[in-house]
Structure formats: structure tokens, C-alpha cells
Coordinates of C-alpha atoms in Angstrom, one line a residue:
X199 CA -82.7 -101.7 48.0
X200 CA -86.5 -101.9 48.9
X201 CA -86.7 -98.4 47.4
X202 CA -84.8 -99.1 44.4
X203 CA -87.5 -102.2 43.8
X204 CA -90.0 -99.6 44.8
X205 CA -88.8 -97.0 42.1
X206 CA -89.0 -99.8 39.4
X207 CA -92.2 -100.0 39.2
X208 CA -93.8 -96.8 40.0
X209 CA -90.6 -94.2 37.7
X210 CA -91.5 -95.4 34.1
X211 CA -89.5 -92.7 32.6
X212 CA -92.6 -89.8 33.5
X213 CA -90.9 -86.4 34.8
X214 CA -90.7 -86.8 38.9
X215 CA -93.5 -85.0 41.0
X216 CA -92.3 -84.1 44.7
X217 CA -93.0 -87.3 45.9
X218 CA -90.4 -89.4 43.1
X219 CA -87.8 -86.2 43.9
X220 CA -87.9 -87.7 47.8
X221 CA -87.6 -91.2 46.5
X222 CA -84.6 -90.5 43.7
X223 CA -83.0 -89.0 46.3
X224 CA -83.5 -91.8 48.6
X225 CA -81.9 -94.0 46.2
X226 CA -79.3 -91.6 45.0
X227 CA -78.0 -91.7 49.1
X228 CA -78.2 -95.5 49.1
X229 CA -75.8 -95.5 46.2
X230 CA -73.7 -93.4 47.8
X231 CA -73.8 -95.0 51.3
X232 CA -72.8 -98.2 49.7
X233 CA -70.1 -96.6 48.1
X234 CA -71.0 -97.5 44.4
X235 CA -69.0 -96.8 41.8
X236 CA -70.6 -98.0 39.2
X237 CA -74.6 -100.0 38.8
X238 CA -75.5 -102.6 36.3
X239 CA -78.9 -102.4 35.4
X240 CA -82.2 -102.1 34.2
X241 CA -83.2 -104.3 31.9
X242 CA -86.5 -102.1 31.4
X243 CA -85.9 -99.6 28.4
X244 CA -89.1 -97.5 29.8
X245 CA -86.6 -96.9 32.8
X246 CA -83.4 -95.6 31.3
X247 CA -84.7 -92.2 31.2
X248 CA -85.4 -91.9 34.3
X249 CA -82.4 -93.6 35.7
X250 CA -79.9 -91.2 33.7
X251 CA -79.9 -88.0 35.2
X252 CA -79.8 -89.8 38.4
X253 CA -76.3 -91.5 37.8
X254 CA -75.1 -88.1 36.2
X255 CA -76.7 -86.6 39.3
X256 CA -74.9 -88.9 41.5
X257 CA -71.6 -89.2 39.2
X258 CA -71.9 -93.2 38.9
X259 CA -72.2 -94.8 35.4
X260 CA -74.9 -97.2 34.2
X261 CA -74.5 -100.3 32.3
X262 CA -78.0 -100.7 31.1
X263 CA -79.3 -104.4 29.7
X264 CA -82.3 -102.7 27.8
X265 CA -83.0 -103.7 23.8
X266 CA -83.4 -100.0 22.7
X267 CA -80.5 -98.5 20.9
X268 CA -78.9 -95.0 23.0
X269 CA -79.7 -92.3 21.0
X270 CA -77.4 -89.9 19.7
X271 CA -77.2 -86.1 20.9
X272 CA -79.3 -84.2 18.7
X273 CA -76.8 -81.5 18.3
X274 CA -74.4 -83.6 16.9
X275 CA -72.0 -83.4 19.7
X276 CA -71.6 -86.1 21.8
X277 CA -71.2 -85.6 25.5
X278 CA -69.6 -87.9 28.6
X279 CA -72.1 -90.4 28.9
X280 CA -73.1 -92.1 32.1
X281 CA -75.2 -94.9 30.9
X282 CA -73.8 -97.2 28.7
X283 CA -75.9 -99.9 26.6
X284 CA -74.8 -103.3 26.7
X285 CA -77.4 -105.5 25.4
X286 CA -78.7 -107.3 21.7
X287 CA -78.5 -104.6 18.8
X288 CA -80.8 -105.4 15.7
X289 CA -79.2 -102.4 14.3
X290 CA -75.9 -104.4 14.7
X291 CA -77.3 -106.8 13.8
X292 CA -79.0 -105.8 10.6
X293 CA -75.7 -103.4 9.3
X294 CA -73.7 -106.8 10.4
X295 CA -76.1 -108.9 7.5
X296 CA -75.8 -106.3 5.0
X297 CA -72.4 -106.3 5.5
X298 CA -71.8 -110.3 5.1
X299 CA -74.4 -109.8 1.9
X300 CA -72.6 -107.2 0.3
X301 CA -68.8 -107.8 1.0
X302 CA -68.6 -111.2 2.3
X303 CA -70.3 -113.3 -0.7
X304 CA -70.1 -110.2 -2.8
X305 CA -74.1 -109.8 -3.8
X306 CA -75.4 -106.8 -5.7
X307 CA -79.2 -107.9 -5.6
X308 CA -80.9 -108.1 -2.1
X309 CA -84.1 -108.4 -1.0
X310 CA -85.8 -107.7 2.5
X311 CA -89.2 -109.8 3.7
X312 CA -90.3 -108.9 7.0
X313 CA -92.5 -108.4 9.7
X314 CA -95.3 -105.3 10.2
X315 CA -93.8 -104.9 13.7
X316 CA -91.4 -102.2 15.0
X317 CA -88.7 -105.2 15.6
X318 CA -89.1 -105.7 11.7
X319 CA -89.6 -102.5 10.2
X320 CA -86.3 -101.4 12.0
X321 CA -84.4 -104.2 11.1
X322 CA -85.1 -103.6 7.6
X323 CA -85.2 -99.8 7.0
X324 CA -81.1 -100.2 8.5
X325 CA -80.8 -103.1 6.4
X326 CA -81.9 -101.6 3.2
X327 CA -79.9 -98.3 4.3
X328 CA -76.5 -100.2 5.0
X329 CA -76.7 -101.9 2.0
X330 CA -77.6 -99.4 -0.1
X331 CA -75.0 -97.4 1.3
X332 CA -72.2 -100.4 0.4
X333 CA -73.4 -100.3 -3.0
X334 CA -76.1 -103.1 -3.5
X335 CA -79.1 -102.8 -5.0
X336 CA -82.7 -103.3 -2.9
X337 CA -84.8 -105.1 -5.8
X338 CA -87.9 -106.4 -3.5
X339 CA -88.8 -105.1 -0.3
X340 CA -91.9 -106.9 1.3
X341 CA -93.6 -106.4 4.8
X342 CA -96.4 -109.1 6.0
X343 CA -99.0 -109.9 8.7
X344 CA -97.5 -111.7 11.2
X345 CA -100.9 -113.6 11.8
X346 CA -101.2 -114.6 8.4
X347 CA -100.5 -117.8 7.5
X348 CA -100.5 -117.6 3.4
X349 CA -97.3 -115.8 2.0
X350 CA -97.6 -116.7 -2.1
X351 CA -97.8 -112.6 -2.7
X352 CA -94.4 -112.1 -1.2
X353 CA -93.0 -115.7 -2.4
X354 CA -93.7 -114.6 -6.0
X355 CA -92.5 -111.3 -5.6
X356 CA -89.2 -112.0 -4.5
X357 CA -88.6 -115.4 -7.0
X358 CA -89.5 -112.5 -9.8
X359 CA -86.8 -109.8 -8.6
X360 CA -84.3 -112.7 -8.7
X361 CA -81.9 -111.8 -5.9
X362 CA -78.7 -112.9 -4.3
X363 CA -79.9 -112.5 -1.4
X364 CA -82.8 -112.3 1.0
X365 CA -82.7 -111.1 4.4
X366 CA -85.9 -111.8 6.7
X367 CA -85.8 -110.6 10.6
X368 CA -88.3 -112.5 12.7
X369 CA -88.3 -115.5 14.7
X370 CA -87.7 -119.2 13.4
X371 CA -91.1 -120.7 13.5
X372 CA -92.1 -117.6 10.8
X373 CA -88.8 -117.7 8.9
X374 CA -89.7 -122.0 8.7
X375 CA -93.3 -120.9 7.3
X376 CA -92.1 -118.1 5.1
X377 CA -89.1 -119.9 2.9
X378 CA -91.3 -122.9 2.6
X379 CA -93.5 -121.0 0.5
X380 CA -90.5 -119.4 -1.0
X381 CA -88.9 -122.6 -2.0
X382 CA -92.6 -123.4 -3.6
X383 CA -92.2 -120.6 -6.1
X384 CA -88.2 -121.8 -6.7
X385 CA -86.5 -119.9 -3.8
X386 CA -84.0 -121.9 -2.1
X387 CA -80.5 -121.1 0.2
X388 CA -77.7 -121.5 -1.0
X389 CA -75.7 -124.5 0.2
X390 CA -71.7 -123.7 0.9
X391 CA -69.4 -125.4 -1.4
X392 CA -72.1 -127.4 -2.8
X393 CA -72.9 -127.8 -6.6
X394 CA -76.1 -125.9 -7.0
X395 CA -77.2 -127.4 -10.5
X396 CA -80.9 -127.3 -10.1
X397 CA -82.0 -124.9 -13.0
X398 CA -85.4 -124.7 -11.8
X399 CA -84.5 -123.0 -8.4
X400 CA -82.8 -119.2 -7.5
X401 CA -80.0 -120.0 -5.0
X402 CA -79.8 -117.6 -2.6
X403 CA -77.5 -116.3 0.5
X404 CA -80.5 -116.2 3.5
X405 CA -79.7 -113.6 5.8
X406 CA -81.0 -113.2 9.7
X407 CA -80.9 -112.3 13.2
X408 CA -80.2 -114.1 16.4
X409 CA -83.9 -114.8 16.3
X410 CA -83.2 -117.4 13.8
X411 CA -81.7 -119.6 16.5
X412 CA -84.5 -121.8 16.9
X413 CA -85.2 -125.4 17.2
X414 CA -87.4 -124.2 13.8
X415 CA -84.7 -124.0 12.0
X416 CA -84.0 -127.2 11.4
X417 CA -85.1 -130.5 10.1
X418 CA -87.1 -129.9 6.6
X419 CA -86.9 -125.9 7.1
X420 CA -83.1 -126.3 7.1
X421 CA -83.3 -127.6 3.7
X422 CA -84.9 -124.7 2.4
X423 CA -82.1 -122.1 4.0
X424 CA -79.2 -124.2 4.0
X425 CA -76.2 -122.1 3.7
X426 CA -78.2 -119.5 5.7
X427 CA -75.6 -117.1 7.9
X428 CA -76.7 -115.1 11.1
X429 CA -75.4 -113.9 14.1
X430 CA -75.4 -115.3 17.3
X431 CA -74.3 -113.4 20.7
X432 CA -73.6 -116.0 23.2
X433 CA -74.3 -120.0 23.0
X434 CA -73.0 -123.2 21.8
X435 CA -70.4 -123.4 19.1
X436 CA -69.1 -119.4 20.2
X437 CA -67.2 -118.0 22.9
X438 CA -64.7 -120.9 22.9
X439 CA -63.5 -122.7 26.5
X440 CA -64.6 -119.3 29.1
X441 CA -68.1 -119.4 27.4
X442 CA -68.0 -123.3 27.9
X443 CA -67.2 -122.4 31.6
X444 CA -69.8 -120.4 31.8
X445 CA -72.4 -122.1 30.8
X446 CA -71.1 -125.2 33.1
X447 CA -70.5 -122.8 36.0
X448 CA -74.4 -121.4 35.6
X449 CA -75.5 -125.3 34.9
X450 CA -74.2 -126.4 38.5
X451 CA -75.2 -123.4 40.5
X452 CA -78.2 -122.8 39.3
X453 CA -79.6 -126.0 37.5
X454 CA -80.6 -124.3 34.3
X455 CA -78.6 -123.2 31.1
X456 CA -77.7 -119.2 31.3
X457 CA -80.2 -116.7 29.3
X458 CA -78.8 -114.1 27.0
X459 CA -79.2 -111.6 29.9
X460 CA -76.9 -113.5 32.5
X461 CA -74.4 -113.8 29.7
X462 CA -74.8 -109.7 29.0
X463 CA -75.1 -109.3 32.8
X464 CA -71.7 -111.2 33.3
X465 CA -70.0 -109.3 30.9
X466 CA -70.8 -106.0 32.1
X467 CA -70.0 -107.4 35.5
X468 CA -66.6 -108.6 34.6
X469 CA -65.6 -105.6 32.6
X470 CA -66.8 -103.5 35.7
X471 CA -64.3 -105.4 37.9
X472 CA -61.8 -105.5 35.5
X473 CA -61.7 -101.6 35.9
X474 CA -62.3 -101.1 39.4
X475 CA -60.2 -104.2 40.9
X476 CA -57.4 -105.0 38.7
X477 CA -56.9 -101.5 37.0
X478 CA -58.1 -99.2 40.6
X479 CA -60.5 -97.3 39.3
X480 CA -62.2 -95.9 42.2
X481 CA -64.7 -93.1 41.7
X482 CA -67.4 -92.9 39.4
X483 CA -66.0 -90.8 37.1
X484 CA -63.2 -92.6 36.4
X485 CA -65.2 -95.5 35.9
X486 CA -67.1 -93.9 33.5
X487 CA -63.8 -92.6 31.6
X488 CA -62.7 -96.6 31.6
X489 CA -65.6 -97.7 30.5
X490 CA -65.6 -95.5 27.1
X491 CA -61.6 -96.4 26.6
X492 CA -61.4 -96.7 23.1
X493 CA -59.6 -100.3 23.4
X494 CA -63.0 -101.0 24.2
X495 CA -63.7 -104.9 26.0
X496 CA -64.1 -108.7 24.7
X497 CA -66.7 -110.7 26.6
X498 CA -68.5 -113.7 26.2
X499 CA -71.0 -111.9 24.3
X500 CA -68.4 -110.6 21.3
X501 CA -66.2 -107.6 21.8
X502 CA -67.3 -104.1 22.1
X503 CA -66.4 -100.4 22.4
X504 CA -68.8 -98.3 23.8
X505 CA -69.7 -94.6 21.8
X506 CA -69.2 -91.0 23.6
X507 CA -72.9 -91.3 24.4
X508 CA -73.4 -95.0 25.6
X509 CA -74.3 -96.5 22.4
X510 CA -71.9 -99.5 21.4
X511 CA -69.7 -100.4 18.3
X512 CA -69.9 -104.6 18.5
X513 CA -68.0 -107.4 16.8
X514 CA -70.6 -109.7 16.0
X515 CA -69.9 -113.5 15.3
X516 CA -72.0 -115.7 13.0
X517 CA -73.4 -119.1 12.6
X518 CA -74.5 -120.9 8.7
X519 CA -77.0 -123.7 8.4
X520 CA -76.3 -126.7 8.0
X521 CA -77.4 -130.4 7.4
X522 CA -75.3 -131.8 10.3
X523 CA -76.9 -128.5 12.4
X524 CA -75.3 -124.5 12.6
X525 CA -71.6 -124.7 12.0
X526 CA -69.3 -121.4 13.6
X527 CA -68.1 -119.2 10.6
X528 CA -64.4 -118.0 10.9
X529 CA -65.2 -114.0 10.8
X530 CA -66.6 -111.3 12.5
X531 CA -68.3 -108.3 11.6
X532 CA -67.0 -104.7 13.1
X533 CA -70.0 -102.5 13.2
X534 CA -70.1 -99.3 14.1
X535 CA -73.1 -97.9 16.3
X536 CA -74.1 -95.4 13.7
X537 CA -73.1 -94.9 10.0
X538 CA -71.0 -92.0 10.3
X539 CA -67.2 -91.4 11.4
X540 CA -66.5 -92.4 14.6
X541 CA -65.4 -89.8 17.6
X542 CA -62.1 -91.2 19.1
X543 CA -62.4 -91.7 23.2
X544 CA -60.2 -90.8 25.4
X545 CA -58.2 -93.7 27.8
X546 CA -59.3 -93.7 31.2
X547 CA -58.1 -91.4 33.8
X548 CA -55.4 -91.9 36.2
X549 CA -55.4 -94.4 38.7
X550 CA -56.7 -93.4 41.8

């Protein structure tokens, strides 16, 4: 295990010299020794590349906690995978607000504010693509400076296009600065089953990412986005009594409430057992056949089905704003990892 920590921070995905061969090798024969059938890890995207042709090497699969989405075979054909992501999607998460837009309150007009960073510009292009693709019109698409602090411009712009509603992906200090100069020009969310009578404001349906939960979004901010719906992985008010259990369980142990990556890392943990102990998967590649069963898994972090190549379709779960503080929804989103048909797994092999 010293030269697995050794590898993670000299392999940063470059092509291996003579020297990183020795050392892959080196780690590859402590998998084996150990009799692995299966690793959980990294949580550094820069490292996936390098990682993969070890475990195909090696014939062990990969649950990797990285934030970058698996991408899909060039060709078109997708192949036996041997990592598999399991980690926050913002392309989930972005098809997942499109989708609540478009088919849950039924809007037609949508708007997309957000930030000049790759986080943001991704979020939105999907956005804008999902939508688009479910029949809604775009009519304002805005990017700012995250370091600026004066957002009239884009305020102004979107109270002109009128929408129905406005998605913004960034964190909940901006979102707090951003609608308070959109409820200056008239903007303001749209509360659930309230009368909104005020004809001197647009009421819209506020859209976000798991970003947006944020001590920021509340108090006078949650004025301004009341109503707002976005979706939240793993936390207070989801997950029901085993995410309450886990939460105590990490509480006692460890005197500190559980991250977003112990609840991923748990997950991958516990799906990995359920395969190996309770169902006797026993070699690598059957692990890897379990794994991509098209059943697919429900964790603490939603429920998922992993793609041919590693990339997951997720059920996302979603919280609204309210006065009293965020209030569970009812529904979940399916969303597929890309936005095409889906290729059908097969079950896992035999026992063995």
C-alpha cells in the first residue's frame, strides 16, 4: 500500500516510462496477492487514466469517486468497462432540472445565468441541450464573472425575456447575490401553492444544483427563490431511516457529520459486498459483470445503473425552498447518462 500512495502522486494520468511500468506492476501484484476482487477508488479524476488499463490489465473493476463524467467510446460501441463512476454528475444534474422545468411544472420559456467556469459552462450547454431537446424554448442565456459583484446587465436581461423559468448553477453565496439583483428588476421564485398576485413581479420556477445547499440560501435570499427545487444527493430530509443511521453511525465513530464522499464511498462499498458476500461473486470479472446488471443498485446516495462503459444513469431526489427551510419533494428524476437510447446489460455471470 506504500506503493499504491507512492503511485498517487507521482502517475497523474502521463504515459508510464520504465520506471512507472516496474511500479504498476508492483501494485498490480499487491492486488493480486491480496486477492482483490474489486478496488474503490480514486477520488483524483487526473488518475483514472492511468488507473484503467491497470484494472483491465489485472481483470479487477474500479469504482472511481472522481467528478468527471466517463466518456463514451468514440466509436460508438461500448465495451466491458472496468472502472465504473460513482460520484456527483452535474450532467445529471443539469438534464435532471431541465427535466423538472420542462415536464414537471410544465414551462416553455427558460432561461440559463451562469458562471464563466467549466463547472458552469457545462452545466448549462446540457441544460440548454436537454431542454431544448424536451421542447422548451431557451429565451436568455447569460454567463458572468464570478468576481464581479454588480449583475444589473444580466438582471435586466432576463426580467425582459420573461421566462418561466431560470436555472443558475453555482454555489449559494453567488445564487444569494445574483437573484437579489434579479428580484430588484421584478424577478422573483415562485412560491408553491401560494397566490402570486403581485403584478409588478415575474414569478418564476428557480432551478439548481446540489451547490445550492448552502446556509446562503436562506434567511432574506430564500425570499427571493422561494419555491426554488434542486437536487440533493445525500443529507438531511433524504435517504429516509439507513441514511439517518448513517449519519449517526459516522457521528459516533468519528465525531464529525459524513462528507458527500463517505456517503458515495459507502455506497460503492456496500454494493461491492452486496455482490461479492451475499451473491458469491468471486473473481474480478464477475464482479465487473454484477456491477453493470441492468437492475442496477439503490444507496444512500439515490439509485443507479451503471452504462456499458462506467458512466451512470442516476435517480436523483430533490429538495424546494421554503420559509420554514428545504422541504423533501415526492419525485425523482431518471436520467440517463447520455441523451441517446440506452444499451441493455447483461445480469451478472454465474455464481462462482
Amino acid at each position: 500500500w506504500d506503493q499504491v500512495r507512492f503511485c498517487s502522486k507521482r502517475c497523474r494520468g502521463a504515459r508510464p516510462n520504465a520506471t512507472d511500468r516496474a511500479l504498476e506492476d508492483a501494485i498490480l501484484a499487491a492486488l493480486q496477492s491480496a486477492g482483490a476482487v474489486a478496488v474503490v477508488g480514486p477520488v483524483d479524476k487526473a488518475l483514472v487514466p492511468t488507473y484503467a488499463p491497470l484494472m483491465e490489465r489485472a481483470q479487477i473493476p474500479m469504482v472511481a469517486l472522481t467528478t468527471e463524467a466517463l466518456p463514451r467510446p468514440v466509436d460508438g460501441v461500448a465495451g466491458d468497462a472496468w472502472v465504473f463512476r460513482n460520484f456527483i454528475s452535474v450532467e445529471a444534474e443539469a438534464r435532471a432540472a431541465a427535466q423538472v422545468a420542462v415536464n414537471r411544472f410544465g414551462d416553455t420559456r427558460v432561461a440559463v445565468v451562469f458562471p464563466e467556469i467549466g463547472y458552469g459552462e457545462l452545466a448549462a450547454r446540457v441544460f440548454t441541450e436537454h431542454a431544448t431537446r424536451l421542447g422548451a424554448t431557451v429565451v436568455a442565456s447569460r454567463s458572468y464573472d464570478r468576481n464581479a459583484t454588480d449583475h444589473t446587465v444580466h438582471a435586466r436581461a432576463i426580467a425582459k425575456a420573461k421566462p418561466q423559468a431560470v436555472f443558475i448553477p453555482d454555489t449559494g453565496g453567488k445564487v444569494a447575490e445574483m437573484t437579489a439583483f434579479m428580484a430588484r428588476e421584478g424577478v422573483w421564485g415562485a412560491p408553491a401553492g401560494a397566490a402570486t398576485a403581485d403584478r409588478k413581479r415575474t414569478y418564476v420556477h428557480y432551478l439548481g444544483t446540489s451547490l445550492w445547499r448552502d446556509r446562503a440560501i436562506s434567511g432574506l435570499t430564500a425570499s427571493y427563490v422561494d419555491g426554488a427545487v434542486f437536487p440533493v444527493w445525500f443529507g438531511e430530509s433524504v435517504g429516509g431511516d439507513e441514511a439517518s443511521a448513517f449519519e449517526d453511525a459516522h457521528m459516533r465513530i468519528f465525531g464529525a457529520r459524513a462528507s458527500l464522499y463517505e456517503a458515495f464511498t459507502y455506497d460503492a462499498f456496500s454494493w461491492l459486498r452486496q455482490v461479492v458476500l451475499d451473491e458469491g461473486m468471486r473473481r474480478g470479472t464477475s464482479t465487473r459483470s454484477a456491477l453493470a446488471r441492468a437492475s442496477g443498485f439503490q444507496g444512500l446516495t439515490g439509485a443507479v445503473r451503471f452504462r456499458p462503459w462506467g458512466e451512470a444513469d442516476r435517480e436523483l431526489r430533490f429538495v424546494r425552498v421554503t420559509g420554514e427551510g428545504l422541504q423533501a419533494l415526492p419525485f425523482t428524476e431518471s436520467v440517463l447518462a447520455a441523451d441517446e437510447k440506452i444499451e441493455q446489460p447483461g445480469e451478472p455471470a454465474a455464481v462462482e
